[in-house]
Short mmCIF file of C-alpha atoms in Angstrom, two decimals:
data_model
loop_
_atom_site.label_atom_id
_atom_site.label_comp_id
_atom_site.label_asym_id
_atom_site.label_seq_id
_atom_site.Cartn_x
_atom_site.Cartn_y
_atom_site.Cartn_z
CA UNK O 1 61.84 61.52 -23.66
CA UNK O 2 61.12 60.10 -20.06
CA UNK O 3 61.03 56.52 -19.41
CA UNK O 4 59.15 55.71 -16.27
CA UNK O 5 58.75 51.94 -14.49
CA UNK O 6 57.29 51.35 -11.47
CA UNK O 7 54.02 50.59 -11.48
CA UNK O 8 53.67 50.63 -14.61
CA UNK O 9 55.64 51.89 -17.60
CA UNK O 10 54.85 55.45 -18.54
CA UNK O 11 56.39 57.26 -21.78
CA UNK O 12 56.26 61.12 -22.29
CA UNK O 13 57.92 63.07 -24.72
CA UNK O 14 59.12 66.88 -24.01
CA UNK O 15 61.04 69.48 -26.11
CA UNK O 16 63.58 71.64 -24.04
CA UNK O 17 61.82 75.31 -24.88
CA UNK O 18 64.20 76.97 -22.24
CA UNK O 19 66.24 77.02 -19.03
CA UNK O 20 64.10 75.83 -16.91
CA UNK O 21 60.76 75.16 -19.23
CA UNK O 22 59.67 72.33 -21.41
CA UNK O 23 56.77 71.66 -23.33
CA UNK O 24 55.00 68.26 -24.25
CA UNK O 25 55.37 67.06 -27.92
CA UNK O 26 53.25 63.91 -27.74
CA UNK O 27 50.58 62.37 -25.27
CA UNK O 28 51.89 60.01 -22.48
CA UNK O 29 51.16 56.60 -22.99
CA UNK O 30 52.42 53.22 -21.97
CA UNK O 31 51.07 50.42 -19.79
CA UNK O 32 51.04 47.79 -17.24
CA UNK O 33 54.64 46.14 -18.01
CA UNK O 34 56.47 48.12 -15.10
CA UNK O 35 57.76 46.41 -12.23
CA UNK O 36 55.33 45.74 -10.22
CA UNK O 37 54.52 43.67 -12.83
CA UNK O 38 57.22 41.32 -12.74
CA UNK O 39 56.61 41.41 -8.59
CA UNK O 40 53.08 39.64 -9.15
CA UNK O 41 54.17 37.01 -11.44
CA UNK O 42 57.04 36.21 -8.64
CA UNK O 43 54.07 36.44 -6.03
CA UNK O 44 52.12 33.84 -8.01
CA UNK O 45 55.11 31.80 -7.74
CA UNK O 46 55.10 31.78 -4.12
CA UNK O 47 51.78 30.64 -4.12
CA UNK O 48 52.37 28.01 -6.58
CA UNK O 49 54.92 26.98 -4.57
CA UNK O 50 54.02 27.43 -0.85
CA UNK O 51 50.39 27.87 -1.13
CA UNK O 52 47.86 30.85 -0.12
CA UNK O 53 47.46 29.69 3.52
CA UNK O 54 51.03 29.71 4.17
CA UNK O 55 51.89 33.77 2.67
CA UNK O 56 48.80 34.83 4.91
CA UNK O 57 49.83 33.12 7.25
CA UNK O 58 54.14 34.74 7.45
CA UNK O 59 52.24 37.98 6.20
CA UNK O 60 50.22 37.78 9.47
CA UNK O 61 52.72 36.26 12.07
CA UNK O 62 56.18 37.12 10.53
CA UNK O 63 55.74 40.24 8.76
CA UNK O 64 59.40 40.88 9.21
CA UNK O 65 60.14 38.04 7.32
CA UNK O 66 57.44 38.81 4.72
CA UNK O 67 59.49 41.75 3.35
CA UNK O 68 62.24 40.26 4.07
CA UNK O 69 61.80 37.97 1.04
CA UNK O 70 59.56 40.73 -1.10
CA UNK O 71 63.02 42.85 -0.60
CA UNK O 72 65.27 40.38 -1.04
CA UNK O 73 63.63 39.40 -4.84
CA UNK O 74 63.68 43.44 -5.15
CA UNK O 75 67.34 43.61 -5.09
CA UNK O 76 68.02 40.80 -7.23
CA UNK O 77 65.46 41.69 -9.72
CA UNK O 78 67.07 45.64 -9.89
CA UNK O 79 70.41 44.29 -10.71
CA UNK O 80 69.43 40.80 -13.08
CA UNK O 81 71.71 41.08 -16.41
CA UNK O 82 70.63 39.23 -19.79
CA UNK O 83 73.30 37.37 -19.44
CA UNK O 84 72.57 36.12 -15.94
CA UNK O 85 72.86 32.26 -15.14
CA UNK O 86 70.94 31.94 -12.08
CA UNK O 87 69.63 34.10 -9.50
CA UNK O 88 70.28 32.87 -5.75
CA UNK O 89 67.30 34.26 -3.23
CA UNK O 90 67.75 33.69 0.45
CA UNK O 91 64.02 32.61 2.06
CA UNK O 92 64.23 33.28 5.44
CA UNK O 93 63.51 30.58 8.02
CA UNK O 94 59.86 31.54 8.65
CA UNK O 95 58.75 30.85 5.56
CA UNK O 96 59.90 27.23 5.59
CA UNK O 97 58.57 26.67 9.21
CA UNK O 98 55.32 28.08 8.47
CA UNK O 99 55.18 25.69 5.28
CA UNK O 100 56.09 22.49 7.26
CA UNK O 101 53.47 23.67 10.46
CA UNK O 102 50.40 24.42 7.85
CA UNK O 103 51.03 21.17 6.19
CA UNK O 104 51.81 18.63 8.65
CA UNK O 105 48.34 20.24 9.94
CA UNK O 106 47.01 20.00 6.80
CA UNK O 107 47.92 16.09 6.73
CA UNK O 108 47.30 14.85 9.94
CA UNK O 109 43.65 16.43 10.39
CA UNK O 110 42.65 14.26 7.68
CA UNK O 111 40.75 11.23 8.42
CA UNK O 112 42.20 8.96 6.46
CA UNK O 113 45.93 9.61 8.62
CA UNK O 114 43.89 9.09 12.25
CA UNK O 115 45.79 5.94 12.83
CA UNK O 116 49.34 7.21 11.57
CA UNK O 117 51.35 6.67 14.30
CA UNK O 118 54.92 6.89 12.79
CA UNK O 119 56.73 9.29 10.41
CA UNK O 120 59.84 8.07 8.08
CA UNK O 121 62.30 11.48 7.31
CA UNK O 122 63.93 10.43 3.98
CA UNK O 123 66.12 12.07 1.57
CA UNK O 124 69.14 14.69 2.46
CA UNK O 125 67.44 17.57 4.60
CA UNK O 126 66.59 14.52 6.86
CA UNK O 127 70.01 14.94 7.96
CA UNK O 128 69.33 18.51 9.41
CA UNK O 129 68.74 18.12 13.54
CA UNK O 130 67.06 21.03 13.46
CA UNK O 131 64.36 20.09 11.15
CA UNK O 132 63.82 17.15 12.80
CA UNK O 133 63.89 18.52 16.29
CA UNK O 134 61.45 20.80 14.97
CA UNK O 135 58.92 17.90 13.66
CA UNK O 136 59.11 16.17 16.56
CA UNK O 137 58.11 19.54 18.47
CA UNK O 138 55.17 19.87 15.82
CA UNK O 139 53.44 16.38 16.40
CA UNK O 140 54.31 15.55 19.59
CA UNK O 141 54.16 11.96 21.33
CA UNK O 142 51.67 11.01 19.44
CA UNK O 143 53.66 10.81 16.09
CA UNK O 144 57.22 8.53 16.04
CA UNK O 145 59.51 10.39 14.04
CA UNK O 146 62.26 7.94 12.49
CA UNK O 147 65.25 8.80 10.91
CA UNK O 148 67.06 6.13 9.18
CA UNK O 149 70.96 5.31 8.85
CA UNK O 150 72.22 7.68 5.53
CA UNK O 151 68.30 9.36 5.09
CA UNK O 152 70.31 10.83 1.47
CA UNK O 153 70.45 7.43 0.25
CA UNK O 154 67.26 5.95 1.79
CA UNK O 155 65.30 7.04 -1.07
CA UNK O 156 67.94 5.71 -4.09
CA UNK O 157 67.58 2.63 -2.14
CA UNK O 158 64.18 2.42 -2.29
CA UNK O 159 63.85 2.51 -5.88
CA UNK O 160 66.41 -0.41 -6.34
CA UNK O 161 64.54 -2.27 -3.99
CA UNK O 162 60.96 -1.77 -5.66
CA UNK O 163 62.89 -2.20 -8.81
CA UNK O 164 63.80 -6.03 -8.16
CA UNK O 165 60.49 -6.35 -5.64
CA UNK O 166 57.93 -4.48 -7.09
CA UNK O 167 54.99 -6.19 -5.63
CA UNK O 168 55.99 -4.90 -2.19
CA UNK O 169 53.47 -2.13 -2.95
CA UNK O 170 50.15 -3.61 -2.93
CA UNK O 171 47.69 -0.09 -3.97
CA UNK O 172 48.61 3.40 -4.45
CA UNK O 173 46.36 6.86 -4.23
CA UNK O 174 46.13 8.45 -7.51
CA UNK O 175 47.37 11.68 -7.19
CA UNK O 176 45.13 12.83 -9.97
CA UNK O 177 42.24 12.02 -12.70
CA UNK O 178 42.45 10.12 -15.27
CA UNK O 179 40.08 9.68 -18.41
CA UNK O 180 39.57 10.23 -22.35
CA UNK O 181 37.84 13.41 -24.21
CA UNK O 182 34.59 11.85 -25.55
CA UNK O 183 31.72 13.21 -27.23
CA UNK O 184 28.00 12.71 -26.47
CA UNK O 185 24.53 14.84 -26.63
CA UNK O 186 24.35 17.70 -24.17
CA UNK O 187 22.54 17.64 -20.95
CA UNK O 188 20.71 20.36 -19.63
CA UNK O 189 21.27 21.09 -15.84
CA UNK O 190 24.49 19.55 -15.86
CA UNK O 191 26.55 21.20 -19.23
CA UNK O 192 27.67 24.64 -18.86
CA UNK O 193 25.14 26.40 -21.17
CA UNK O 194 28.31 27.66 -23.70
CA UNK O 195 28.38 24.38 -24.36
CA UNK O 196 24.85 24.24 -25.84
CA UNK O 197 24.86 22.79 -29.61
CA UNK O 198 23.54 25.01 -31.86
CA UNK O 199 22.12 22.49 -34.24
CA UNK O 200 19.45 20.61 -32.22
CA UNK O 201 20.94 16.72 -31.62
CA UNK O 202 24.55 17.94 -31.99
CA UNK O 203 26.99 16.17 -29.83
CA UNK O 204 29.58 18.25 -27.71
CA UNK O 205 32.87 17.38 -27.48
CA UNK O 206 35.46 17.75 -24.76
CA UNK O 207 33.89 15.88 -22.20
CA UNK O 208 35.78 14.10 -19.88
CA UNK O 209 34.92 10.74 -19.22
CA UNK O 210 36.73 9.91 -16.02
CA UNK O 211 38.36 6.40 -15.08
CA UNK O 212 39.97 7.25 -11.95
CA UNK O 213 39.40 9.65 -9.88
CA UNK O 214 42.09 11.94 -7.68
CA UNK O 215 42.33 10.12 -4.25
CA UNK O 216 41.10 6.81 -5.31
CA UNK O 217 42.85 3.84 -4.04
CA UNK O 218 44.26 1.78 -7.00
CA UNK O 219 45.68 -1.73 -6.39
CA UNK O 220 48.41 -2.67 -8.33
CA UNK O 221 48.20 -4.51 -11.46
CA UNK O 222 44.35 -3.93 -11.23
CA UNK O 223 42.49 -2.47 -14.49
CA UNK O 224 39.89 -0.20 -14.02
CA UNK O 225 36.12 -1.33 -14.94
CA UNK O 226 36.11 -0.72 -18.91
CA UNK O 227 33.98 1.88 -20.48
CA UNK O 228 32.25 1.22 -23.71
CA UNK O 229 32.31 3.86 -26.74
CA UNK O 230 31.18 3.64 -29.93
CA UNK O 231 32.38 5.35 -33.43
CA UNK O 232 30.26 8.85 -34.24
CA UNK O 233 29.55 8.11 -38.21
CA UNK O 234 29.02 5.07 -40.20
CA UNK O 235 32.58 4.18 -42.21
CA UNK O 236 34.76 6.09 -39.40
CA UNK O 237 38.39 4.15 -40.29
CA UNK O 238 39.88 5.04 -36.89
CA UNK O 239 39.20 5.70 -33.46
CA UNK O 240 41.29 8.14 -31.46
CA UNK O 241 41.44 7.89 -27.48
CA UNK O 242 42.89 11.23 -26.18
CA UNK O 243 44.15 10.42 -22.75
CA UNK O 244 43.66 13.16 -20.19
CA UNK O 245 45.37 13.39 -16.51
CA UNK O 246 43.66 16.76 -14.21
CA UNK O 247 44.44 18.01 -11.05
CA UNK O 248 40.69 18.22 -9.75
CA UNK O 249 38.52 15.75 -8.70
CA UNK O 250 35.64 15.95 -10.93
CA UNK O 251 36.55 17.74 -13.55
CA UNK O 252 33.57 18.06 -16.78
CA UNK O 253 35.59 18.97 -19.80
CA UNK O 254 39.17 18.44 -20.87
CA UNK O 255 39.46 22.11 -21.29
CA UNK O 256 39.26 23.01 -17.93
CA UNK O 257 42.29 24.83 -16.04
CA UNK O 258 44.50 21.51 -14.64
CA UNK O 259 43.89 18.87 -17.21
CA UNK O 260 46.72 18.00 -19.45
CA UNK O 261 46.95 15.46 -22.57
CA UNK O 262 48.99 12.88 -21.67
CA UNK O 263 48.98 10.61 -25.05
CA UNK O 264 46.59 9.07 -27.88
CA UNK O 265 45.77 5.87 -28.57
CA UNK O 266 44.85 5.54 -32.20
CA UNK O 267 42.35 2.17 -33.08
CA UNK O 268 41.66 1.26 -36.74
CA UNK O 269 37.84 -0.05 -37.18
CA UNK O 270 37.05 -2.37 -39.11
CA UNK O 271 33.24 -2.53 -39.04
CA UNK O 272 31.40 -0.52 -41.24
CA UNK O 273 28.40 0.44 -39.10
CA UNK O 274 28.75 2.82 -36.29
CA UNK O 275 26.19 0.58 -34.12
CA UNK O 276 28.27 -2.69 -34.28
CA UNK O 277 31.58 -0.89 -33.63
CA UNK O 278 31.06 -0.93 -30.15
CA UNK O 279 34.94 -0.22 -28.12
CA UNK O 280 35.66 -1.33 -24.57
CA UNK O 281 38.35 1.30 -23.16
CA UNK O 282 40.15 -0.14 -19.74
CA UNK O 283 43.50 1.20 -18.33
CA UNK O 284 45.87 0.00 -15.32
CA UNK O 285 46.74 3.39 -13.54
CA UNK O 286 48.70 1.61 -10.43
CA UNK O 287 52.01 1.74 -11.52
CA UNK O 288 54.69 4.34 -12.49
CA UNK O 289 52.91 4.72 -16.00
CA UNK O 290 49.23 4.26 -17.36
CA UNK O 291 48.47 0.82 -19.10
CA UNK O 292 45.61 1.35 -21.70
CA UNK O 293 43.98 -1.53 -23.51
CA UNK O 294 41.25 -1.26 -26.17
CA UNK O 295 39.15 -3.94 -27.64
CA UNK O 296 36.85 -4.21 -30.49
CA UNK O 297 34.24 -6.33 -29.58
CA UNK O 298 33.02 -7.23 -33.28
CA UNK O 299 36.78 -8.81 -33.92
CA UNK O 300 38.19 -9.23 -30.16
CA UNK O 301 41.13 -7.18 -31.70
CA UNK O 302 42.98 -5.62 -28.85
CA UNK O 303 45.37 -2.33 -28.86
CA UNK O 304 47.60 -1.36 -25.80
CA UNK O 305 49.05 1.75 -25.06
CA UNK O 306 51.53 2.85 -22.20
CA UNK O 307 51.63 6.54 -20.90
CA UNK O 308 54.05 8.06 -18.05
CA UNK O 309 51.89 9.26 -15.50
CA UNK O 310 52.47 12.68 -14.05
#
């Protein structure tokens, strides 16, 4: 039997017939689990974690360094054991470089930063005069680059300092979206057409009804403008709010490729008709988690919920 992995993993199985002659006993077969396998999922990785721009950009200006890395994760992955702790793999400088270049860019073209005039270098690597130096080459005079005394404790500090003065931060941009999975009647035009009820006046679910938006400035302590929902059938006993957090903008459904679940809030009704159960959803999304508050506006009952955002 031959064992092959490179590409792929290919299996054939011979008989020995002779000195020098063989003949095949059963058809090759096998798939796509060789190695070069296992080198796209670690190339995925490296976009996950540097982004496309910056691999096209070290495979176009520091080739060298490109193969560097590919060859580097080549040896280690040859020679991995089951019984292996952790893997070390030296990224050479480029990459780094290139990652700090294509997003200070990245940053400072938006217009939003135009009247950033100062940069703060926190946390350990702060440390490094050779990052910094390189920074300062990056944005020039027109960017103050500050370094504080002990940069590895600047951020601990910070937290025990927002801890006993937390309104020094007045608003924060929400680095995603946040919203529930409702249900209502599908709309043509703006509902993928998979999502098309089959029976007439059916209602599709999944839909995700969006309270704040990626990007949007929220001031702290500040609740959202509530949303109003009402239960689907006559005698539903509870209402569930799935809470959804999503890495796009505008995303349509909570299926879609970034959203998460981050919680539910369960509500017991207590009116009998669907029509005068109306429910008034608000949530706080300004602080380090997500303050949810529903009312029923039959009873004025209110139930609050707290998620940890992302």
């Amino acid at each position: 039997m031959s064992f092959f992995l490179g590409g792929t993993t290919d299996i054939t199985v011979h008989e020995v017939t002779g000195p020098n002659s063989v003949k095949e006993i059963h058809q090759a077969c096998g798939g796509y689990w060789g190695g070069n396998t296992v080198n796209g999922e670690f190339y995925k990785f490296l976009v996950k974690l540097f982004g496309g721009f910056v691999i096209n950009d070290v495979k176009k200006n520091h080739p060298a360094d490109y193969f560097e890395l590919m060859h580097n994760f080549e040896r280690n992955k040859t020679s991995f054991k089951e019984d292996t702790d952790k893997v070390t793999i030296r990224i050479p400088v480029a990459w780094l470089d290139t990652y700090k270049e294509n997003e200070l860019d990245r940053l400072f073209k938006k217009q939003e930063l135009s009247g950033v005039h100062t940069l703060l270098a926190v946390g350990g690597f702060s440390e490094s005069p050779v990052l910094i130096d390189a920074v300062k080459q990056k944005l020039g005079e027109k960017v103050n680059v500050i370094v504080p005394r002990d940069p590895g404790l600047a951020v601990l500090k910070g937290a025990v300092m927002f801890g006993f003065e937390p309104g020094t931060i007045k608003s924060r941009v929400s680095r995603y979206t946040y919203g529930v999975a409702m249900q209502r009647h599908y709309i043509g035009g703006v509902d993928d057409a998979s999502k098309r009820p089959s029976h007439g006046d059916s209602l599709i679910d999944d839909v995700f009804d969006i309270h704040v938006k990626k990007g949007q400035v929220v001031e702290i302590g500040h609740f959202e403008p509530e949303h109003t929902y009402f239960p689907v059938i006559d005698d539903q006993k509870c209402a569930h709010f799935e809470f959804f957090a999503s890495e796009e903008k505008d995303p349509k459904y909570t299926t879609e490729k970034g959203c998460s679940m981050l919680g539910v809030l369960s509500v017991d009704l207590t009116r009998k008709d669907s029509k005068d159960g109306e429910l008034s959803l608000k949530i706080n999304a300004s602080g380090t988690e997500i303050v949810a508050v529903v009312k029923e506006k039959a009873t004025k009952n209110e139930y609050r919920a707290y998620f940890c955002l992302f």
